[in-house]
Amino acid sequence: VCSAYDFYSKQIRVSWLWNGQEVTSGVSFTEAMPSGDWFYQVHSFLEFTPTRGERIACRVEHLSLSEAMLVVWDTSHPVSERAKMVIGTFLLIFGFVLMSTRFIYYKKKLRENFTLCQGDVRQKLLHYFAL
């Protein structure tokens, strides 16, 4: 999404660039909409799945700008986002290991208790019939 806010006059051109070439397919946009006090806003959408190394930019051309404004969209994940993904993956694996060991522990404990109960019943029955 590329948005331009609070501009006057209504005439504006918003376009998308892929590796320096203008993109025409997969682009949709709104007409300039009034946002109050004689100002306008416009939004442009690019339906595109970027891959690493591609350079995607939004270009805004308006009378109030001395030259076209170019906003480059960074396709790489910021360091903070990568750190969050690594920590999240680690916690997911740690939780799975913890859950698995708890499951095995309780399953073993249940089996021991069941065997103990069977032994108690057997001992009581043998004692009862021995009398």
Short mmCIF file of N, CA and C in Angstrom, two decimals:
data_model
loop_
_atom_site.label_atom_id
_atom_site.label_comp_id
_atom_site.label_asym_id
_atom_site.label_seq_id
_atom_site.Cartn_x
_atom_site.Cartn_y
_atom_site.Cartn_z
N VAL A 1 0.85 -1.18 0.00
CA VAL A 1 0.00 0.00 0.00
C VAL A 1 0.89 1.24 0.00
N CYS A 2 0.55 2.16 -0.85
CA CYS A 2 1.24 3.45 -0.91
C CYS A 2 0.16 4.51 -0.76
N SER A 3 0.29 5.36 0.24
CA SER A 3 -0.73 6.38 0.50
C SER A 3 -0.11 7.76 0.50
N ALA A 4 -0.86 8.72 -0.03
CA ALA A 4 -0.46 10.13 0.02
C ALA A 4 -1.59 10.88 0.71
N TYR A 5 -1.24 11.67 1.71
CA TYR A 5 -2.23 12.40 2.51
C TYR A 5 -1.98 13.91 2.45
N ASP A 6 -3.02 14.66 2.70
CA ASP A 6 -2.96 16.11 2.91
C ASP A 6 -2.24 16.85 1.78
N PHE A 7 -2.71 16.65 0.57
CA PHE A 7 -2.15 17.40 -0.55
C PHE A 7 -3.26 18.21 -1.21
N TYR A 8 -2.84 19.29 -1.84
CA TYR A 8 -3.74 20.15 -2.61
C TYR A 8 -2.95 20.64 -3.80
N SER A 9 -3.31 20.57 -4.85
CA SER A 9 -4.52 20.38 -5.61
C SER A 9 -4.77 18.89 -5.82
N LYS A 10 -5.92 18.61 -6.36
CA LYS A 10 -6.41 17.24 -6.47
C LYS A 10 -5.58 16.37 -7.42
N GLN A 11 -4.92 16.97 -8.40
CA GLN A 11 -4.18 16.20 -9.39
C GLN A 11 -2.91 15.61 -8.76
N ILE A 12 -2.81 14.29 -8.83
CA ILE A 12 -1.65 13.58 -8.28
C ILE A 12 -1.46 12.31 -9.09
N ARG A 13 -0.23 11.84 -9.16
CA ARG A 13 0.05 10.58 -9.86
C ARG A 13 0.86 9.69 -8.93
N VAL A 14 0.32 8.51 -8.65
CA VAL A 14 1.00 7.52 -7.82
C VAL A 14 1.26 6.30 -8.69
N SER A 15 2.50 5.85 -8.73
CA SER A 15 2.84 4.67 -9.54
C SER A 15 3.81 3.78 -8.78
N TRP A 16 3.91 2.55 -9.23
CA TRP A 16 4.81 1.56 -8.61
C TRP A 16 5.94 1.25 -9.57
N LEU A 17 7.13 1.06 -9.01
CA LEU A 17 8.31 0.68 -9.80
C LEU A 17 8.85 -0.64 -9.28
N TRP A 18 9.17 -1.53 -10.22
CA TRP A 18 9.80 -2.80 -9.87
C TRP A 18 11.15 -2.83 -10.57
N ASN A 19 12.22 -2.82 -9.79
CA ASN A 19 13.59 -2.76 -10.33
C ASN A 19 13.73 -1.62 -11.35
N GLY A 20 13.11 -0.48 -11.04
CA GLY A 20 13.23 0.71 -11.88
C GLY A 20 12.22 0.80 -13.02
N GLN A 21 11.46 -0.25 -13.27
CA GLN A 21 10.48 -0.26 -14.36
C GLN A 21 9.08 -0.06 -13.78
N GLU A 22 8.27 0.74 -14.44
CA GLU A 22 6.91 0.99 -13.95
C GLU A 22 6.05 -0.27 -14.09
N VAL A 23 5.29 -0.58 -13.03
CA VAL A 23 4.41 -1.74 -13.01
C VAL A 23 3.00 -1.28 -13.36
N THR A 24 2.35 -2.01 -14.28
CA THR A 24 0.98 -1.64 -14.66
C THR A 24 -0.03 -2.73 -14.28
N SER A 25 0.40 -3.97 -14.19
CA SER A 25 -0.54 -5.04 -13.83
C SER A 25 -0.50 -5.28 -12.32
N GLY A 26 -1.65 -5.64 -11.77
CA GLY A 26 -1.75 -5.89 -10.33
C GLY A 26 -1.81 -4.64 -9.49
N VAL A 27 -2.04 -3.50 -10.13
CA VAL A 27 -2.09 -2.22 -9.41
C VAL A 27 -3.54 -1.74 -9.36
N SER A 28 -3.98 -1.35 -8.19
CA SER A 28 -5.29 -0.71 -8.05
C SER A 28 -5.11 0.53 -7.18
N PHE A 29 -6.01 1.47 -7.32
CA PHE A 29 -5.88 2.71 -6.56
C PHE A 29 -7.24 3.35 -6.36
N THR A 30 -7.28 4.25 -5.40
CA THR A 30 -8.50 5.02 -5.16
C THR A 30 -8.35 6.35 -5.90
N GLU A 31 -9.47 6.95 -6.19
CA GLU A 31 -9.45 8.32 -6.72
C GLU A 31 -9.07 9.24 -5.56
N ALA A 32 -8.63 10.44 -5.88
CA ALA A 32 -8.32 11.40 -4.83
C ALA A 32 -9.59 11.70 -4.04
N MET A 33 -9.51 11.46 -2.72
CA MET A 33 -10.68 11.65 -1.85
C MET A 33 -10.45 12.85 -0.95
N PRO A 34 -11.48 13.66 -0.72
CA PRO A 34 -11.31 14.79 0.19
C PRO A 34 -11.12 14.30 1.62
N SER A 35 -10.15 14.90 2.31
CA SER A 35 -9.93 14.54 3.71
C SER A 35 -10.24 15.71 4.63
N GLY A 36 -10.83 16.76 4.10
CA GLY A 36 -11.23 17.93 4.89
C GLY A 36 -10.26 19.09 4.70
N ASP A 37 -10.75 20.31 4.93
CA ASP A 37 -9.93 21.53 4.83
C ASP A 37 -9.25 21.66 3.47
N TRP A 38 -9.92 21.29 2.42
CA TRP A 38 -9.43 21.42 1.05
C TRP A 38 -8.27 20.48 0.70
N PHE A 39 -7.97 19.56 1.57
CA PHE A 39 -6.89 18.61 1.29
C PHE A 39 -7.46 17.29 0.80
N TYR A 40 -6.60 16.49 0.17
CA TYR A 40 -7.02 15.21 -0.41
C TYR A 40 -6.09 14.09 0.05
N GLN A 41 -6.55 12.87 -0.21
CA GLN A 41 -5.74 11.69 0.04
C GLN A 41 -6.00 10.67 -1.05
N VAL A 42 -5.01 9.83 -1.31
CA VAL A 42 -5.13 8.79 -2.33
C VAL A 42 -4.34 7.56 -1.85
N HIS A 43 -4.80 6.37 -2.24
CA HIS A 43 -4.15 5.12 -1.85
C HIS A 43 -3.96 4.26 -3.09
N SER A 44 -2.82 3.62 -3.18
CA SER A 44 -2.53 2.72 -4.29
C SER A 44 -2.08 1.38 -3.73
N PHE A 45 -2.54 0.30 -4.35
CA PHE A 45 -2.25 -1.05 -3.87
C PHE A 45 -1.54 -1.83 -4.97
N LEU A 46 -0.50 -2.55 -4.58
CA LEU A 46 0.22 -3.40 -5.52
C LEU A 46 0.08 -4.84 -5.05
N GLU A 47 -0.54 -5.68 -5.88
CA GLU A 47 -0.68 -7.10 -5.58
C GLU A 47 0.53 -7.80 -6.17
N PHE A 48 1.50 -8.09 -5.30
CA PHE A 48 2.77 -8.61 -5.77
C PHE A 48 3.45 -9.33 -4.63
N THR A 49 4.08 -10.46 -4.90
CA THR A 49 4.85 -11.18 -3.89
C THR A 49 6.32 -10.97 -4.20
N PRO A 50 6.97 -10.11 -3.44
CA PRO A 50 8.37 -9.81 -3.73
C PRO A 50 9.29 -10.95 -3.30
N THR A 51 10.40 -11.06 -3.97
CA THR A 51 11.44 -12.00 -3.56
C THR A 51 12.66 -11.19 -3.16
N ARG A 52 13.55 -11.86 -2.47
CA ARG A 52 14.75 -11.19 -1.96
C ARG A 52 15.56 -10.61 -3.12
N GLY A 53 16.01 -9.39 -2.94
CA GLY A 53 16.84 -8.74 -3.94
C GLY A 53 16.09 -7.86 -4.92
N GLU A 54 14.77 -7.96 -4.95
CA GLU A 54 14.00 -7.11 -5.85
C GLU A 54 13.82 -5.73 -5.21
N ARG A 55 13.77 -4.72 -6.03
CA ARG A 55 13.61 -3.36 -5.53
C ARG A 55 12.25 -2.85 -5.96
N ILE A 56 11.38 -2.64 -4.99
CA ILE A 56 10.03 -2.15 -5.26
C ILE A 56 9.91 -0.77 -4.64
N ALA A 57 9.34 0.16 -5.41
CA ALA A 57 9.23 1.54 -4.92
C ALA A 57 7.90 2.13 -5.35
N CYS A 58 7.45 3.08 -4.55
CA CYS A 58 6.24 3.84 -4.87
C CYS A 58 6.70 5.25 -5.26
N ARG A 59 6.20 5.72 -6.39
CA ARG A 59 6.58 7.06 -6.87
C ARG A 59 5.35 7.96 -6.83
N VAL A 60 5.51 9.13 -6.20
CA VAL A 60 4.42 10.11 -6.09
C VAL A 60 4.85 11.37 -6.83
N GLU A 61 4.00 11.82 -7.75
CA GLU A 61 4.26 13.04 -8.51
C GLU A 61 3.11 14.02 -8.27
N HIS A 62 3.46 15.22 -7.81
CA HIS A 62 2.45 16.24 -7.51
C HIS A 62 3.04 17.62 -7.77
N LEU A 63 2.18 18.59 -8.05
CA LEU A 63 2.62 19.96 -8.34
C LEU A 63 3.38 20.59 -7.18
N SER A 64 3.06 20.21 -5.95
CA SER A 64 3.72 20.81 -4.79
C SER A 64 5.13 20.26 -4.57
N LEU A 65 5.48 19.19 -5.25
CA LEU A 65 6.82 18.60 -5.11
C LEU A 65 7.72 19.11 -6.23
N SER A 66 8.94 19.49 -5.89
CA SER A 66 9.88 19.95 -6.92
C SER A 66 10.33 18.80 -7.81
N GLU A 67 10.37 17.60 -7.25
CA GLU A 67 10.67 16.40 -8.03
C GLU A 67 9.85 15.24 -7.47
N ALA A 68 9.73 14.18 -8.23
CA ALA A 68 8.93 13.03 -7.80
C ALA A 68 9.49 12.45 -6.51
N MET A 69 8.59 12.09 -5.60
CA MET A 69 9.00 11.46 -4.35
C MET A 69 9.02 9.95 -4.57
N LEU A 70 10.12 9.33 -4.20
CA LEU A 70 10.29 7.90 -4.39
C LEU A 70 10.48 7.24 -3.03
N VAL A 71 9.60 6.32 -2.68
CA VAL A 71 9.69 5.60 -1.42
C VAL A 71 9.98 4.14 -1.74
N VAL A 72 11.18 3.68 -1.34
CA VAL A 72 11.60 2.30 -1.63
C VAL A 72 11.09 1.40 -0.52
N TRP A 73 10.50 0.28 -0.94
CA TRP A 73 9.99 -0.70 0.01
C TRP A 73 11.06 -1.75 0.22
N ASP A 74 11.48 -1.94 1.47
CA ASP A 74 12.53 -2.89 1.80
C ASP A 74 11.94 -4.29 1.88
N THR A 75 12.44 -5.21 1.03
CA THR A 75 11.89 -6.57 0.99
C THR A 75 12.52 -7.48 2.03
N SER A 76 13.63 -7.08 2.63
CA SER A 76 14.25 -7.93 3.64
C SER A 76 13.59 -7.67 4.99
N HIS A 77 13.68 -8.66 5.86
CA HIS A 77 13.13 -8.51 7.20
C HIS A 77 14.10 -7.69 8.05
N PRO A 78 13.59 -6.74 8.82
CA PRO A 78 14.47 -6.00 9.73
C PRO A 78 15.07 -6.94 10.77
N VAL A 79 16.19 -6.52 11.35
CA VAL A 79 16.88 -7.35 12.34
C VAL A 79 15.96 -7.70 13.49
N SER A 80 15.16 -6.76 13.96
CA SER A 80 14.26 -7.02 15.09
C SER A 80 13.23 -8.09 14.73
N GLU A 81 12.76 -8.09 13.48
CA GLU A 81 11.79 -9.10 13.05
C GLU A 81 12.44 -10.47 12.96
N ARG A 82 13.67 -10.52 12.46
CA ARG A 82 14.38 -11.80 12.39
C ARG A 82 14.62 -12.35 13.78
N ALA A 83 14.98 -11.47 14.73
CA ALA A 83 15.21 -11.91 16.10
C ALA A 83 13.93 -12.47 16.70
N LYS A 84 12.80 -11.83 16.43
CA LYS A 84 11.52 -12.33 16.94
C LYS A 84 11.20 -13.69 16.35
N MET A 85 11.49 -13.89 15.05
CA MET A 85 11.22 -15.18 14.42
C MET A 85 12.10 -16.28 15.02
N VAL A 86 13.37 -15.98 15.27
CA VAL A 86 14.28 -16.97 15.85
C VAL A 86 13.83 -17.32 17.26
N ILE A 87 13.51 -16.32 18.06
CA ILE A 87 13.05 -16.57 19.43
C ILE A 87 11.75 -17.35 19.43
N GLY A 88 10.82 -16.98 18.56
CA GLY A 88 9.55 -17.70 18.47
C GLY A 88 9.73 -19.15 18.08
N THR A 89 10.61 -19.41 17.12
CA THR A 89 10.88 -20.79 16.70
C THR A 89 11.51 -21.58 17.84
N PHE A 90 12.47 -20.98 18.54
CA PHE A 90 13.10 -21.64 19.68
C PHE A 90 12.07 -21.98 20.75
N LEU A 91 11.21 -21.03 21.08
CA LEU A 91 10.20 -21.28 22.11
C LEU A 91 9.20 -22.35 21.68
N LEU A 92 8.86 -22.39 20.41
CA LEU A 92 7.96 -23.43 19.90
C LEU A 92 8.60 -24.81 20.05
N ILE A 93 9.86 -24.94 19.66
CA ILE A 93 10.55 -26.22 19.78
C ILE A 93 10.71 -26.60 21.24
N PHE A 94 11.09 -25.64 22.08
CA PHE A 94 11.24 -25.90 23.51
C PHE A 94 9.92 -26.36 24.12
N GLY A 95 8.82 -25.72 23.76
CA GLY A 95 7.51 -26.12 24.27
C GLY A 95 7.13 -27.52 23.82
N PHE A 96 7.44 -27.86 22.58
CA PHE A 96 7.14 -29.20 22.07
C PHE A 96 7.95 -30.25 22.82
N VAL A 97 9.24 -29.99 23.06
CA VAL A 97 10.09 -30.93 23.80
C VAL A 97 9.58 -31.07 25.23
N LEU A 98 9.24 -29.98 25.87
CA LEU A 98 8.73 -30.02 27.24
C LEU A 98 7.42 -30.79 27.31
N MET A 99 6.52 -30.54 26.36
CA MET A 99 5.24 -31.25 26.34
C MET A 99 5.45 -32.75 26.11
N SER A 100 6.38 -33.11 25.24
CA SER A 100 6.64 -34.52 24.95
C SER A 100 7.21 -35.24 26.17
N THR A 101 8.16 -34.60 26.87
CA THR A 101 8.73 -35.25 28.05
C THR A 101 7.70 -35.38 29.16
N ARG A 102 6.84 -34.39 29.32
CA ARG A 102 5.77 -34.49 30.32
C ARG A 102 4.82 -35.63 29.98
N PHE A 103 4.47 -35.76 28.70
CA PHE A 103 3.57 -36.82 28.26
C PHE A 103 4.18 -38.19 28.54
N ILE A 104 5.46 -38.36 28.20
CA ILE A 104 6.14 -39.65 28.43
C ILE A 104 6.22 -39.93 29.92
N TYR A 105 6.55 -38.93 30.73
CA TYR A 105 6.65 -39.10 32.19
C TYR A 105 5.31 -39.54 32.78
N TYR A 106 4.24 -38.85 32.43
CA TYR A 106 2.93 -39.20 32.99
C TYR A 106 2.42 -40.54 32.48
N LYS A 107 2.74 -40.88 31.25
CA LYS A 107 2.34 -42.18 30.72
C LYS A 107 3.05 -43.30 31.47
N LYS A 108 4.34 -43.10 31.75
CA LYS A 108 5.11 -44.09 32.51
C LYS A 108 4.58 -44.18 33.94
N LYS A 109 4.30 -43.04 34.53
CA LYS A 109 3.78 -43.00 35.91
C LYS A 109 2.42 -43.69 35.99
N LEU A 110 1.57 -43.48 35.00
CA LEU A 110 0.25 -44.11 34.96
C LEU A 110 0.39 -45.62 34.86
N ARG A 111 1.32 -46.08 34.04
CA ARG A 111 1.55 -47.52 33.88
C ARG A 111 2.03 -48.13 35.20
N GLU A 112 2.94 -47.43 35.92
CA GLU A 112 3.43 -47.93 37.21
C GLU A 112 2.29 -48.00 38.21
N ASN A 113 1.45 -46.97 38.26
CA ASN A 113 0.32 -46.97 39.19
C ASN A 113 -0.67 -48.07 38.85
N PHE A 114 -0.92 -48.32 37.57
CA PHE A 114 -1.84 -49.36 37.15
C PHE A 114 -1.30 -50.73 37.55
N THR A 115 0.00 -50.96 37.33
CA THR A 115 0.62 -52.22 37.72
C THR A 115 0.55 -52.39 39.22
N LEU A 116 0.79 -51.34 39.98
CA LEU A 116 0.73 -51.39 41.43
C LEU A 116 -0.68 -51.74 41.89
N CYS A 117 -1.69 -51.15 41.25
CA CYS A 117 -3.07 -51.46 41.60
C CYS A 117 -3.39 -52.91 41.29
N GLN A 118 -2.95 -53.40 40.15
CA GLN A 118 -3.20 -54.80 39.80
C GLN A 118 -2.55 -55.72 40.82
N GLY A 119 -1.33 -55.39 41.23
CA GLY A 119 -0.62 -56.20 42.22
C GLY A 119 -1.35 -56.22 43.55
N ASP A 120 -1.85 -55.09 44.01
CA ASP A 120 -2.58 -55.01 45.27
C ASP A 120 -3.83 -55.87 45.22
N VAL A 121 -4.57 -55.81 44.13
CA VAL A 121 -5.80 -56.59 44.00
C VAL A 121 -5.47 -58.07 44.01
N ARG A 122 -4.41 -58.43 43.28
CA ARG A 122 -4.01 -59.83 43.20
C ARG A 122 -3.61 -60.35 44.59
N GLN A 123 -2.85 -59.55 45.33
CA GLN A 123 -2.43 -59.96 46.66
C GLN A 123 -3.63 -60.12 47.59
N LYS A 124 -4.58 -59.21 47.50
CA LYS A 124 -5.77 -59.30 48.35
C LYS A 124 -6.59 -60.53 48.00
N LEU A 125 -6.74 -60.80 46.69
CA LEU A 125 -7.51 -61.98 46.29
C LEU A 125 -6.82 -63.26 46.73
N LEU A 126 -5.50 -63.35 46.57
CA LEU A 126 -4.77 -64.54 47.01
C LEU A 126 -4.90 -64.72 48.51
N HIS A 127 -4.79 -63.62 49.25
CA HIS A 127 -4.91 -63.68 50.70
C HIS A 127 -6.33 -64.11 51.09
N TYR A 128 -7.35 -63.62 50.39
CA TYR A 128 -8.74 -63.93 50.69
C TYR A 128 -9.03 -65.41 50.44
N PHE A 129 -8.54 -65.94 49.31
CA PHE A 129 -8.80 -67.34 49.00
C PHE A 129 -7.91 -68.28 49.79
N ALA A 130 -6.80 -67.79 50.31
CA ALA A 130 -5.92 -68.65 51.11
C ALA A 130 -6.51 -68.90 52.48
N LEU A 131 -7.37 -68.08 52.93
CA LEU A 131 -7.97 -68.26 54.25
C LEU A 131 -8.96 -69.33 54.22
#
